XYZ file of C-alpha atoms in Angstrom:
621
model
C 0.000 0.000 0.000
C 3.179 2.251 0.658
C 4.542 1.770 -2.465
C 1.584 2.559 -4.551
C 0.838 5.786 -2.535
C 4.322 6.733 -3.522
C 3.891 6.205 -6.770
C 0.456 7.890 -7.080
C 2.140 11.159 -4.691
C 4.568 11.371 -7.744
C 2.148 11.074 -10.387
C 0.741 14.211 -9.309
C 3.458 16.082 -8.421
C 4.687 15.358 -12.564
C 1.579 16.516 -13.707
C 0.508 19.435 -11.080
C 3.728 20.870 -9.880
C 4.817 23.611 -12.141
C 8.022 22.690 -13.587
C 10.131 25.779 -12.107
C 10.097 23.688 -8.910
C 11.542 20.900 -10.035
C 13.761 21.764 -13.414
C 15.722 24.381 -14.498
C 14.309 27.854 -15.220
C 13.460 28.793 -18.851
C 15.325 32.416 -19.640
C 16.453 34.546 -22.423
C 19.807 33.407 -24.375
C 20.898 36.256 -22.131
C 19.706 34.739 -18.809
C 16.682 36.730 -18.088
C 14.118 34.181 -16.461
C 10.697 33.919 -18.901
C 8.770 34.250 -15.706
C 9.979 38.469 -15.158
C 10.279 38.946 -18.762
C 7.107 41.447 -18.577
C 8.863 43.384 -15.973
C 12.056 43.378 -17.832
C 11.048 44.922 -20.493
C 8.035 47.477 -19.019
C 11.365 48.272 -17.263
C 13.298 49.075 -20.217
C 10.917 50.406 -22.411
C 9.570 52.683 -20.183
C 12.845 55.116 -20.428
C 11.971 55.471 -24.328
C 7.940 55.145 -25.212
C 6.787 58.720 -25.359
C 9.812 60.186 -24.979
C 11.623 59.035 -27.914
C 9.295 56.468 -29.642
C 5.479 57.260 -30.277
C 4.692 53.482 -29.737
C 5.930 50.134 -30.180
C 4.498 46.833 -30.567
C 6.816 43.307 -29.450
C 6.899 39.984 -28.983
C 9.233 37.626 -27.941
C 9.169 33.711 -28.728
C 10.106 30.855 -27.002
C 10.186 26.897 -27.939
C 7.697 27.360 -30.635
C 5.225 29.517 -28.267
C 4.828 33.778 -27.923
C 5.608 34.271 -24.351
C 5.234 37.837 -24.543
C 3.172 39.435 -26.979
C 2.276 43.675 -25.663
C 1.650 46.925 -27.121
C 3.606 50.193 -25.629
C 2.164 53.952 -26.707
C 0.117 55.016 -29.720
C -0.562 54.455 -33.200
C -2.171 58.117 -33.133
C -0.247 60.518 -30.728
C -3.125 63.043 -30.992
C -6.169 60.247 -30.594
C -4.234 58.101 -27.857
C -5.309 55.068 -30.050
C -3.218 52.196 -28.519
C -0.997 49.776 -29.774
C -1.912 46.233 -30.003
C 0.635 44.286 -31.176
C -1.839 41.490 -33.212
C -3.721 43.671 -34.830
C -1.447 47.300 -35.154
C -0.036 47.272 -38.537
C 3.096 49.067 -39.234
C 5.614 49.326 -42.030
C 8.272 46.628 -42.006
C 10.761 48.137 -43.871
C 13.939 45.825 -45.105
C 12.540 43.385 -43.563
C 10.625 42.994 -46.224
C 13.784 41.395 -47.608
C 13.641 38.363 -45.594
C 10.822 37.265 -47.895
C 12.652 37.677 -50.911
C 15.206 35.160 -49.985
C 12.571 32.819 -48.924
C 11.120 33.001 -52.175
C 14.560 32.367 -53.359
C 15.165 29.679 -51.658
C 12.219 27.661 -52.442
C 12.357 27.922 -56.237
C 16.268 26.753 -55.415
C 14.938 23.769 -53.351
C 12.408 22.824 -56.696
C 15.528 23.473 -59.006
C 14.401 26.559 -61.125
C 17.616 28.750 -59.498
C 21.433 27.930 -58.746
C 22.081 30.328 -56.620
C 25.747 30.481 -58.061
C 24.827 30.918 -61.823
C 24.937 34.269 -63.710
C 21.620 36.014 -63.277
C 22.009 37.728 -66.590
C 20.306 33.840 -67.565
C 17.012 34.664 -65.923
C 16.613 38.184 -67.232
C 15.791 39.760 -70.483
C 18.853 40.415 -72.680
C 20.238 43.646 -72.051
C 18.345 44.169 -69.066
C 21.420 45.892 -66.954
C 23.259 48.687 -68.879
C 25.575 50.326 -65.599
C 27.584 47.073 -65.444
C 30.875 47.833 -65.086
C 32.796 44.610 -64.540
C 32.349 41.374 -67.167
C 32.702 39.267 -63.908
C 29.065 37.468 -63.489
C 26.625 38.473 -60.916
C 25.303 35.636 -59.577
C 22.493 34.801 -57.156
C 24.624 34.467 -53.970
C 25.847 38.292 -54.733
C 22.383 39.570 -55.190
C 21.821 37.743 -51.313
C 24.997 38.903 -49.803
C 24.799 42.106 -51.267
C 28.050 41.703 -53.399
C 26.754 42.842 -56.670
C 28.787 46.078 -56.735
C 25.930 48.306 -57.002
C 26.367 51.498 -55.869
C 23.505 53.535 -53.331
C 20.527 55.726 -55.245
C 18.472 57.483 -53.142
C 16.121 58.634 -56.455
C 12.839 56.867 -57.241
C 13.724 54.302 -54.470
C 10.705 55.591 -52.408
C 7.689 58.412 -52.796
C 5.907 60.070 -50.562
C 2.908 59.814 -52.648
C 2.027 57.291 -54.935
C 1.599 59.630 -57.931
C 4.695 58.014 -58.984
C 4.145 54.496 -58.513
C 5.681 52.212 -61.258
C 5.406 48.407 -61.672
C 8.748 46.445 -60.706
C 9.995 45.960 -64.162
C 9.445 49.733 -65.042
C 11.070 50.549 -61.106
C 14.296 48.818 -61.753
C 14.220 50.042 -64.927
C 14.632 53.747 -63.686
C 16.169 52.585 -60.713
C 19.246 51.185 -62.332
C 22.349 52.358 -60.573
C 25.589 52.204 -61.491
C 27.573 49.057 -60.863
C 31.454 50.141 -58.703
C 32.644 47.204 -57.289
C 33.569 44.084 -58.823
C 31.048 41.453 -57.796
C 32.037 39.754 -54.806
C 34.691 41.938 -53.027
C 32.285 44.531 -51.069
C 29.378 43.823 -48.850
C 27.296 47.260 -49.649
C 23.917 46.878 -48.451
C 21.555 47.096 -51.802
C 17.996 47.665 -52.179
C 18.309 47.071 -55.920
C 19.693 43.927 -55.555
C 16.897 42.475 -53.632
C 14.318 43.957 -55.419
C 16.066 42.258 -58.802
C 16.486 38.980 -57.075
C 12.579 39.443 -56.606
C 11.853 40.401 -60.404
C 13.682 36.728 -60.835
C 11.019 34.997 -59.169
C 8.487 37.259 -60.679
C 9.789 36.010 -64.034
C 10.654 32.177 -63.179
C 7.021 32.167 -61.942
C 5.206 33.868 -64.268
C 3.480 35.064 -61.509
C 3.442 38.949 -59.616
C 5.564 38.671 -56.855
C 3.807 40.127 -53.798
C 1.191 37.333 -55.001
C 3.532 34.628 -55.062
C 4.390 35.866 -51.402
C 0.676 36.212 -50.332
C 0.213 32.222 -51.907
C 3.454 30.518 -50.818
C 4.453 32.168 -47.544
C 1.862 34.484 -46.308
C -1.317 32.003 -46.450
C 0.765 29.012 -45.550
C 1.657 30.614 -42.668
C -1.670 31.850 -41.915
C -1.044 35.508 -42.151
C -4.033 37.096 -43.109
C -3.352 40.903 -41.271
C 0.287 41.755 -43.599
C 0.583 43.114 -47.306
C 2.541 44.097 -49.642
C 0.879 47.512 -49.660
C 1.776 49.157 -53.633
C -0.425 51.937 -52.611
C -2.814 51.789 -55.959
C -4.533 49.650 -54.832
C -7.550 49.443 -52.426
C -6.471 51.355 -48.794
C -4.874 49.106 -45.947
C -6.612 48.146 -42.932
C -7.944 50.934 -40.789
C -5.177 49.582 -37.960
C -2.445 51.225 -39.714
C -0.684 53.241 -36.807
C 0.355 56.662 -37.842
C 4.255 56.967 -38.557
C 6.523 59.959 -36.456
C 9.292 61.804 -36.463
C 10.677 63.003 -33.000
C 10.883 66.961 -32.757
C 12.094 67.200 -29.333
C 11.449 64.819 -26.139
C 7.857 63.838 -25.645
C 6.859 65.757 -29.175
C 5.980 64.128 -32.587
C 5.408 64.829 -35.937
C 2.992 62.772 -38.233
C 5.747 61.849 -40.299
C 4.946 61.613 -44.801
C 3.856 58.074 -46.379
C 6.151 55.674 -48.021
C 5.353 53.816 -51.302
C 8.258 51.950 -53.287
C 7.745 50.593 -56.879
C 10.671 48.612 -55.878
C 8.267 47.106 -53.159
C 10.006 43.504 -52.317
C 12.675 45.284 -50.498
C 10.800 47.272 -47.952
C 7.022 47.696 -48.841
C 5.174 44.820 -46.481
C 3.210 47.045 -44.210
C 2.012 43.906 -40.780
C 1.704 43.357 -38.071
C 3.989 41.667 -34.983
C 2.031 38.456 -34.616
C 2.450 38.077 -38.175
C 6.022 38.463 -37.849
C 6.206 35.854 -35.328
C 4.498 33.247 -37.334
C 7.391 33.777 -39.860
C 9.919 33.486 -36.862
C 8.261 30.240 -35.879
C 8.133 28.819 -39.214
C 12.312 29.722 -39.377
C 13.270 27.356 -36.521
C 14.873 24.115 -37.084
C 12.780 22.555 -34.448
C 9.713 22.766 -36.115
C 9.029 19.473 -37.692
C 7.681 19.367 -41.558
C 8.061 22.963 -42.625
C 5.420 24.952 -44.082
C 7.544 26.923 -46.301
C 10.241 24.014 -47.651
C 9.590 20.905 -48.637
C 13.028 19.808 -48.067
C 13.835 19.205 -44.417
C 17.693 20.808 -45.646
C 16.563 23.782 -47.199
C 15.902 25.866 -43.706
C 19.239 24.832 -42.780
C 20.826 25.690 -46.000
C 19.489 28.738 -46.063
C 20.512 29.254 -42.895
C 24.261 28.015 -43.412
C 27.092 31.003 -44.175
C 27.008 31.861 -47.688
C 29.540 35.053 -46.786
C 32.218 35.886 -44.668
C 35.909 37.216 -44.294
C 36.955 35.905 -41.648
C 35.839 32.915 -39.485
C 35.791 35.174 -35.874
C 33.653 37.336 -37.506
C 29.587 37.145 -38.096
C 28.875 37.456 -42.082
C 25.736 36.772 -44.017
C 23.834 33.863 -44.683
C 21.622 34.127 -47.542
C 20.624 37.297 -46.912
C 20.059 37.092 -43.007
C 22.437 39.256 -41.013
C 24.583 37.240 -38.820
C 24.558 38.580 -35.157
C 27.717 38.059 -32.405
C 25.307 37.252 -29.846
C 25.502 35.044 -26.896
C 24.446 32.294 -29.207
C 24.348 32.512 -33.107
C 21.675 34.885 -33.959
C 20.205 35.751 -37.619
C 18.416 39.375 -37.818
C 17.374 42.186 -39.768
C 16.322 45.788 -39.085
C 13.824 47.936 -41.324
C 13.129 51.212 -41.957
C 11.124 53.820 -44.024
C 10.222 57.156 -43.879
C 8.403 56.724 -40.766
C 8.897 53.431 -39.064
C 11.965 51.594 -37.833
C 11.816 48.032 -37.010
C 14.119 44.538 -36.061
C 13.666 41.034 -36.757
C 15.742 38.831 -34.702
C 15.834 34.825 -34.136
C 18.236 32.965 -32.241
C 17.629 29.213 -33.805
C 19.846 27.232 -31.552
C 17.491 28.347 -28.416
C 14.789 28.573 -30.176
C 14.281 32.068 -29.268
C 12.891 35.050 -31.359
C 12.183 39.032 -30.726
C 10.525 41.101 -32.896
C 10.270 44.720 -32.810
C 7.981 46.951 -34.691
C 8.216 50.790 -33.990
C 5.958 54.187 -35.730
C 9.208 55.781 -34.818
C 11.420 57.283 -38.027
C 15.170 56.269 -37.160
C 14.197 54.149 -33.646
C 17.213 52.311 -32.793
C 17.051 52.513 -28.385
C 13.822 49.788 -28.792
C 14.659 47.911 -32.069
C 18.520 47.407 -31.256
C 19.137 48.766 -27.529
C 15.776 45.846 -26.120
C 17.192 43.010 -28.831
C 20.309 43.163 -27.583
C 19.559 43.212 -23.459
C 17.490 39.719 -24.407
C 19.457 38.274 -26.936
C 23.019 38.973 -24.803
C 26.921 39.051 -25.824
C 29.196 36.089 -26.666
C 32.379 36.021 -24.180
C 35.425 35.927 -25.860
C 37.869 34.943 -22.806
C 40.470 33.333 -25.263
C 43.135 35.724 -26.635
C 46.040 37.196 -24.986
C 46.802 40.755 -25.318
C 50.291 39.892 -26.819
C 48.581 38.069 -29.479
C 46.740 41.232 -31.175
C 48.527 44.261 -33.273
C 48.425 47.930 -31.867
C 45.343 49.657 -32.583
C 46.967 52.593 -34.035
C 46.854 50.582 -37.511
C 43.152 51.413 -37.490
C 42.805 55.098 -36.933
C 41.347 56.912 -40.145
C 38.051 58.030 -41.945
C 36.246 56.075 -43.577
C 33.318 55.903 -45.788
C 30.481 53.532 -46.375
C 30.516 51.067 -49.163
C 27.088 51.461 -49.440
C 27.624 55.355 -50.768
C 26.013 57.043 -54.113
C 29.111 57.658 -56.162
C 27.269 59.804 -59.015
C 25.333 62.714 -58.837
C 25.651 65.631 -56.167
C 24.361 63.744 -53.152
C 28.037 61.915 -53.290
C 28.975 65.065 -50.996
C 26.360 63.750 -48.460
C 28.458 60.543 -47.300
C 32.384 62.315 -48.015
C 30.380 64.748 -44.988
C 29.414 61.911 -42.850
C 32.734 59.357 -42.666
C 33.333 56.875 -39.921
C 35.588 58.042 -37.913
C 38.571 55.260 -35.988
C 40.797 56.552 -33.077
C 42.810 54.347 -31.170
C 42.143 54.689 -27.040
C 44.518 52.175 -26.171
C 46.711 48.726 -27.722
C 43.406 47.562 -27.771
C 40.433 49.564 -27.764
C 39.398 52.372 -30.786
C 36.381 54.564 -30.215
C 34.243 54.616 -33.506
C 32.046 57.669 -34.433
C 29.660 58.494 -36.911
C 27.151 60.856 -37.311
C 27.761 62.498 -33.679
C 27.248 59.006 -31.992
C 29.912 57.060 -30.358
C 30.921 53.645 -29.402
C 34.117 52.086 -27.536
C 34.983 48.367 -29.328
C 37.675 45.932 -27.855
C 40.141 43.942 -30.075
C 39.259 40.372 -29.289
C 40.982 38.607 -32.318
C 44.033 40.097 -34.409
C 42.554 42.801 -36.333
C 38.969 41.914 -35.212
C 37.333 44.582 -32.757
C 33.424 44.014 -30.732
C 31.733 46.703 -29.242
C 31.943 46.812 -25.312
C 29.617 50.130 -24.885
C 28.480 53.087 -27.035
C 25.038 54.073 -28.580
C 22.819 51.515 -30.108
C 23.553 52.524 -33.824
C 26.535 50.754 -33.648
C 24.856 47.454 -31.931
C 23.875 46.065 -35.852
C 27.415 46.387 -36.979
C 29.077 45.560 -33.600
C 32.222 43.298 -34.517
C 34.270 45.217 -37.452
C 36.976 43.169 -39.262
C 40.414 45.590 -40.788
C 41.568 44.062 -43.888
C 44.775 45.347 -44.777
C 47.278 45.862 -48.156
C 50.561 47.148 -48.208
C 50.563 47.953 -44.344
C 47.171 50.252 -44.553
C 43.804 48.943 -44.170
C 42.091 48.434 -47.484
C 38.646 47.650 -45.577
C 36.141 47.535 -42.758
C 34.001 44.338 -42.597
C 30.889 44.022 -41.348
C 27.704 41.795 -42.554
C 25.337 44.845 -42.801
C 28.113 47.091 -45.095
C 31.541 47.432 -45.551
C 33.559 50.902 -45.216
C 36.445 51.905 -47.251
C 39.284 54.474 -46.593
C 38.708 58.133 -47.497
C 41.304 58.654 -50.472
C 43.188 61.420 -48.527
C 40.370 64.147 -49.559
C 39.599 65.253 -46.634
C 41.813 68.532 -47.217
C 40.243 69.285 -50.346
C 36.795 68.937 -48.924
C 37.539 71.364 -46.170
C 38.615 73.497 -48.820
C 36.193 73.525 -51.200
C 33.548 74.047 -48.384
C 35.660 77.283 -47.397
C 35.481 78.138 -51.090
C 31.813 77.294 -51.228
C 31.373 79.350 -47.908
C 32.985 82.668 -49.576
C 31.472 82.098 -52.978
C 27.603 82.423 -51.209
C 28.457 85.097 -49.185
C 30.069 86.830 -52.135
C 27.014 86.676 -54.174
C 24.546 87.444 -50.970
C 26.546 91.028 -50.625
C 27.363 91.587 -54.384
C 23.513 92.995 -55.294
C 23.392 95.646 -52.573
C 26.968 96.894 -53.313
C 26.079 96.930 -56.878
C 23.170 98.683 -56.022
C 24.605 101.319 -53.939
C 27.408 101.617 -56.954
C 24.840 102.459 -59.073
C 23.305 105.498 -57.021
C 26.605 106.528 -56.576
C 27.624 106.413 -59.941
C 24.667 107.675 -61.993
C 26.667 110.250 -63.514
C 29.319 108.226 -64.970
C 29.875 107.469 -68.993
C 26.840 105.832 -70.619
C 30.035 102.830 -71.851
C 30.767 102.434 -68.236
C 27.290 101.506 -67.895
C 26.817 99.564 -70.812
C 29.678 97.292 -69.391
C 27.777 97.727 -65.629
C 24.834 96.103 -67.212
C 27.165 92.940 -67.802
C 28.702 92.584 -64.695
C 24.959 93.138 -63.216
C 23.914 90.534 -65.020
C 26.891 88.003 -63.524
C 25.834 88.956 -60.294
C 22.342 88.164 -60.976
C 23.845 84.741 -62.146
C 25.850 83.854 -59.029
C 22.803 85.173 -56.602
C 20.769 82.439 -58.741
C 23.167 79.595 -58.425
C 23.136 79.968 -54.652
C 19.198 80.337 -54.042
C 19.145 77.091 -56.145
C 20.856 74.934 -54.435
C 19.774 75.827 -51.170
C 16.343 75.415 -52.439
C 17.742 71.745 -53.672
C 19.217 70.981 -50.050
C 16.316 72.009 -48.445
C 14.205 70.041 -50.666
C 16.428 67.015 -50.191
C 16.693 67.669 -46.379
C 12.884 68.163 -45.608
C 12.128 64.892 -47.567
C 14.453 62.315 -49.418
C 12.132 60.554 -50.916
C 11.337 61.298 -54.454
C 11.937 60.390 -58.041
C 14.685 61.834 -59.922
C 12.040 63.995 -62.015
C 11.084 66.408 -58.784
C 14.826 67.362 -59.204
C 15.870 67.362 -63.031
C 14.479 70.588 -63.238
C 17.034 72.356 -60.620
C 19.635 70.264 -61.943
C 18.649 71.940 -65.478
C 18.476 74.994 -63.925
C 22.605 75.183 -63.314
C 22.639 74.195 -66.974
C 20.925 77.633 -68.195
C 22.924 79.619 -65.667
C 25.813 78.050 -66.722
C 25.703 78.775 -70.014
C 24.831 82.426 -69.559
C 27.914 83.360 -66.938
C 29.951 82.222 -69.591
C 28.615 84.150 -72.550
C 28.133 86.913 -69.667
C 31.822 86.597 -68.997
C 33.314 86.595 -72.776
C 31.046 89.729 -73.405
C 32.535 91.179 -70.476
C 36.547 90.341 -71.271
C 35.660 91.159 -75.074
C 34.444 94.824 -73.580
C 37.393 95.317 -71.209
C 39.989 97.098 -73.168
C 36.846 99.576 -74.320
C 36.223 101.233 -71.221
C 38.234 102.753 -68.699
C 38.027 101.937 -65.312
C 38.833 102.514 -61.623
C 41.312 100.178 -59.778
C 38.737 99.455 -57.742
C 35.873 98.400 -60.230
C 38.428 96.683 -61.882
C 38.979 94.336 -58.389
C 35.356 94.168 -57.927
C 34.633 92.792 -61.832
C 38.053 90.720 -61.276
C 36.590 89.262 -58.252
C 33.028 88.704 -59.590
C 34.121 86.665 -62.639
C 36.639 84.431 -60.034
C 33.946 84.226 -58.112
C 31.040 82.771 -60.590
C 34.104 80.572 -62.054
C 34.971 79.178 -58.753
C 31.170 78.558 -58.152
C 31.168 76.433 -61.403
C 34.052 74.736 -60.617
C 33.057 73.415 -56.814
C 29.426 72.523 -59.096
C 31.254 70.362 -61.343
C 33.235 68.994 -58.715
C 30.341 67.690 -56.769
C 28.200 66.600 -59.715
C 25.221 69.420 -59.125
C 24.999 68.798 -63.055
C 24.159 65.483 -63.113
């Protein structure tokens, strides 16, 4: 009788006792315990959601199951309309991407792609004209973004959809310019993606955001996410309201964001939705809904990039992430929202992020990486690793826009290495800083700084001929600045004197002329001239303010909105210089004072200095 009380005692303990009493705690890859995760992160959210974030919706997966699944702050500032994190649909930016390469992947797995084959085989002949290199771009490049392509801001997004293209006709237009031989830089592309997309479109025969809605988005049950192209019928009336942040606590309804290039950042969802994607990438779950084959998931999962072996790289177009375990992620943004997709296979563990918040990176980053944690590295002696004073320079993004007059933009904005230490460099950009720590020879992770850094925080110096050649990272590489940082200081001083020139040139002219209106009608006739080069200069100057301020206030637009400003310095071009040959052809015919000799001397320097610094920059193309 003992003995099967005993027995019975423990049956009920196995299936009544909660398991924390009796096994070990179920945390975080970072060790926080699942059972304070809620206070965790009401904790750490609370320093951010309507201060610097309108609203944020996140959930957090476990072994197959959403363990956390809540909605911080508003989808409408001025309505208090809270979020809900199943039903709140936001924009998922690059994320979008993700789907691209699961598209990818399954037309690889049925044998209609080879992922290292020349894609020039699946388009229409002569479909890229800015290739530079004869080396084929294959699949794998489009994926790791190793194409070459070089960044265009133009007709990439629209803040209406008066614009709106199909894909074919958005590449089309879209085409950049290809600057890097395929395979040697990771530059982060949108074009790529979105022509890996028009692939499928073509293999398929089919319209790509409907092969998405048929082969991932019902098989996974998502019913709430779209790609949105904006012509068609309106989204759901849960689409939260997109921000910019002002000032702390204040928030402006930020503009709309439609993409003809849609596969790389148009899918507007919600965070459940994401989550059923997240689920359906672990390689626990048994008898995939999106592969067939039981290897595909973990092929696409497998390294298909990297450049050195201590350092995360890409794998089929997820980012790697140095976490405590092996993590896979991807961040989005648009115009308005800012986002992060992040799974950690090996613990079966998955965040998601979704934010209304234009450039959010304290929530999307800063939260990701408190849950997901930090790999120790407790293996390399300090006399193992090379001074850090091999690192210091600017740098610039791979991922830059080498034609047209936005190049000026990233030469303005370069990464910027100085060594603290044998072992530690502080690394800023943009005004934001970040300490990293050499852990393997030449291989440096971030220890503390702003969360900017957190997507790109191990950085890998490649080095030729004793200088570095390269920064590595999975998200985009940086290259050296090619010792123009004098001449840009330079040509901004020139650039400087050249607007205030023309800004005071009219009202001395103008005082000139009462002062003068005695003098020779030939004087005058040779006044009129130099008048008219003012005129010219003054011109040149309100124009391109107008075109910074334009491009400032909002980025998004097609290349059309600016051709005409562009044509503009054309027409002024042409007449300072027939303004200036009129003027030397007249000089010998007129006599005049030393000092309106200086001031025409200086005016035609002046407009020819303006011209040059236009060239220079590209404002002409």
């Amino acid at each position: 009788m003992q003995k099967i009380v005993i027995v019975f005692l423990l049956i009920v303990i196995a299936l009544f006792v909660p398991k924390t009493l009796y096994a070990k705690e179920l945390t975080t890859p970072s060790g926080i315990p699942l059972t304070g995760i809620e206070i965790f992160v009401d904790d750490y959210v609370s320093d951010y959601i309507g201060k610097e974030t309108a609203g944020a919706g996140i959930i957090i997966v476990k072994n197959n199951e959403v363990i956390f699944s809540k909605g911080y702050g508003y989808g409408d500032v001025d309505k208090k309309q809270k979020i809900n994190p199943n039903t709140s649909v936001f924009e998922w930016g690059s994320i979008s991407k993700l789907f691209v390469w699961v598209s990818v992947m399954q037309l690889e797995e049925q044998g209609k792609i080879k992922l290292d084959e020349d894609i020039s085989n699946y388009l229409p002949k002569g479909f890229l004209q800015n290739l530079k290199y004869e080396d084929p771009i294959t699949m794998l490049n489009l994926m790791n973004h190793t194409a070459g392509f070089e960044e265009r801001i133009f007709d990439l997004g629209y803040a209406t959809d008066d614009h709106m293209k199909t894909l074919e006709e958005g590449l089309k237009m879209h085409e950049p310019n290809q600057i890097y031989r395929p395979g040697e830089v990771v530059a982060y592309s949108n074009y790529s993606t979105s022509l890996a997309a028009y692939i499928v479109q073509l293999i398929t025969e089919q319209e790509f955001s409907d092969y998405v809605e048929e082969h991932i988005f019902q098989k996974l049950g998502i019913s709430e996410s779209t790609f949105y192209l904006g012509v068609k019928e309106p989204l759901t009336k849960d689409k939260v309201n997109g921000y910019e942040l002002l000032g702390k606590g204040d928030f402006k309804p930020s503009t709309p964001f439609y993409m003809s290039m849609y596969p790389s950042g148009g899918i507007n969802g919600t965070a459940q939705d994401l989550a059923e994607f997240a689920r359906a990438l672990m390689p626990q779950v048994k008898n995939s809904v999106l592969f067939k084959n039981e290897n595909t998931l973990s092929n696409m999962l497998a390294q298909s990039y990297t450049v050195n072996r201590n350092v995360p790289g890409i794998a089929h177009g997820f980012w790697e992430y140095h976490g405590k375990s092996k993590g896979f992620t991807h961040g989005g943004n648009t115009a308005s929202f800012s986002s992060n997709f992040h799974i950690v296979p090996e613990e079966s563990f998955a965040v998601i992020v979704l934010t209304n918040q234009a450039g959010e990176v304290d929530l999307t980053y800063g939260l990701t990486k408190e849950l997901v944690g930090e790999r120790e590295i407790n293996d390399v002696k300090i006399t193992d690793l090379p001074d850090s004073k091999i690192t210091e320079g600017k740098y610039i993004t791979a991922r830059q826009m080498e034609s047209g007059f936005l190049n000026v933009y990233y030469k303005l904005m370069p990464l910027v290495v100085k060594s603290m230490n044998e072992t530690d460099i502080e690394v800023s950009l943009a005004g934001q800083t970040a300490i990293y720590t050499q852990i393997y020879p030449n291989v440096y992770k971030m220890n503390k700084g702003h969360s900017m850094f957190i997507p790109t925080n191990v950085l890998y110096f490649s080095f030729e001929d004793g200088s570095v050649n390269q920064i590595h990272t999975s998200i985009s590489d940086y290259l050296p600045m090619k010792n123009n940082t004098y001449w840009l200081a330079f040509s901004a001083i020139l650039f400087a004197y050249c607007v205030l020139f023309f800004i005071i040139s009219p009202f001395v002219l103008i005082i000139t002329s009462v002062l003068n209106k005695k003098r020779k009608q030939l004087i005058l006739k040779l006044r009129k001239w130099i008048y008219l080069l003012n005129i010219v200069g003054t011109a040149f100057i309100v124009n391109i303010m107008v075109l910074i301020i334009r491009m400032l206030s909002n980025s998004d637009r097609g290349y059309a909105e600016v051709l005409p400003q562009i044509m503009i310095n054309y027409i002024l071009t042409v007449i300072a210089v027939i303004t200036i040959g009129f003027i030397l052809f007249k000089w010998n015919t007129v006599e005049l004072t030393k000092l309106q000799k200086c001031f025409y001397v200086l005016t035609i320097f002046s407009i020819s200095m303006l011209i040059f610094l236009l060239l220079a920059w590209q404002f002409y193309s």
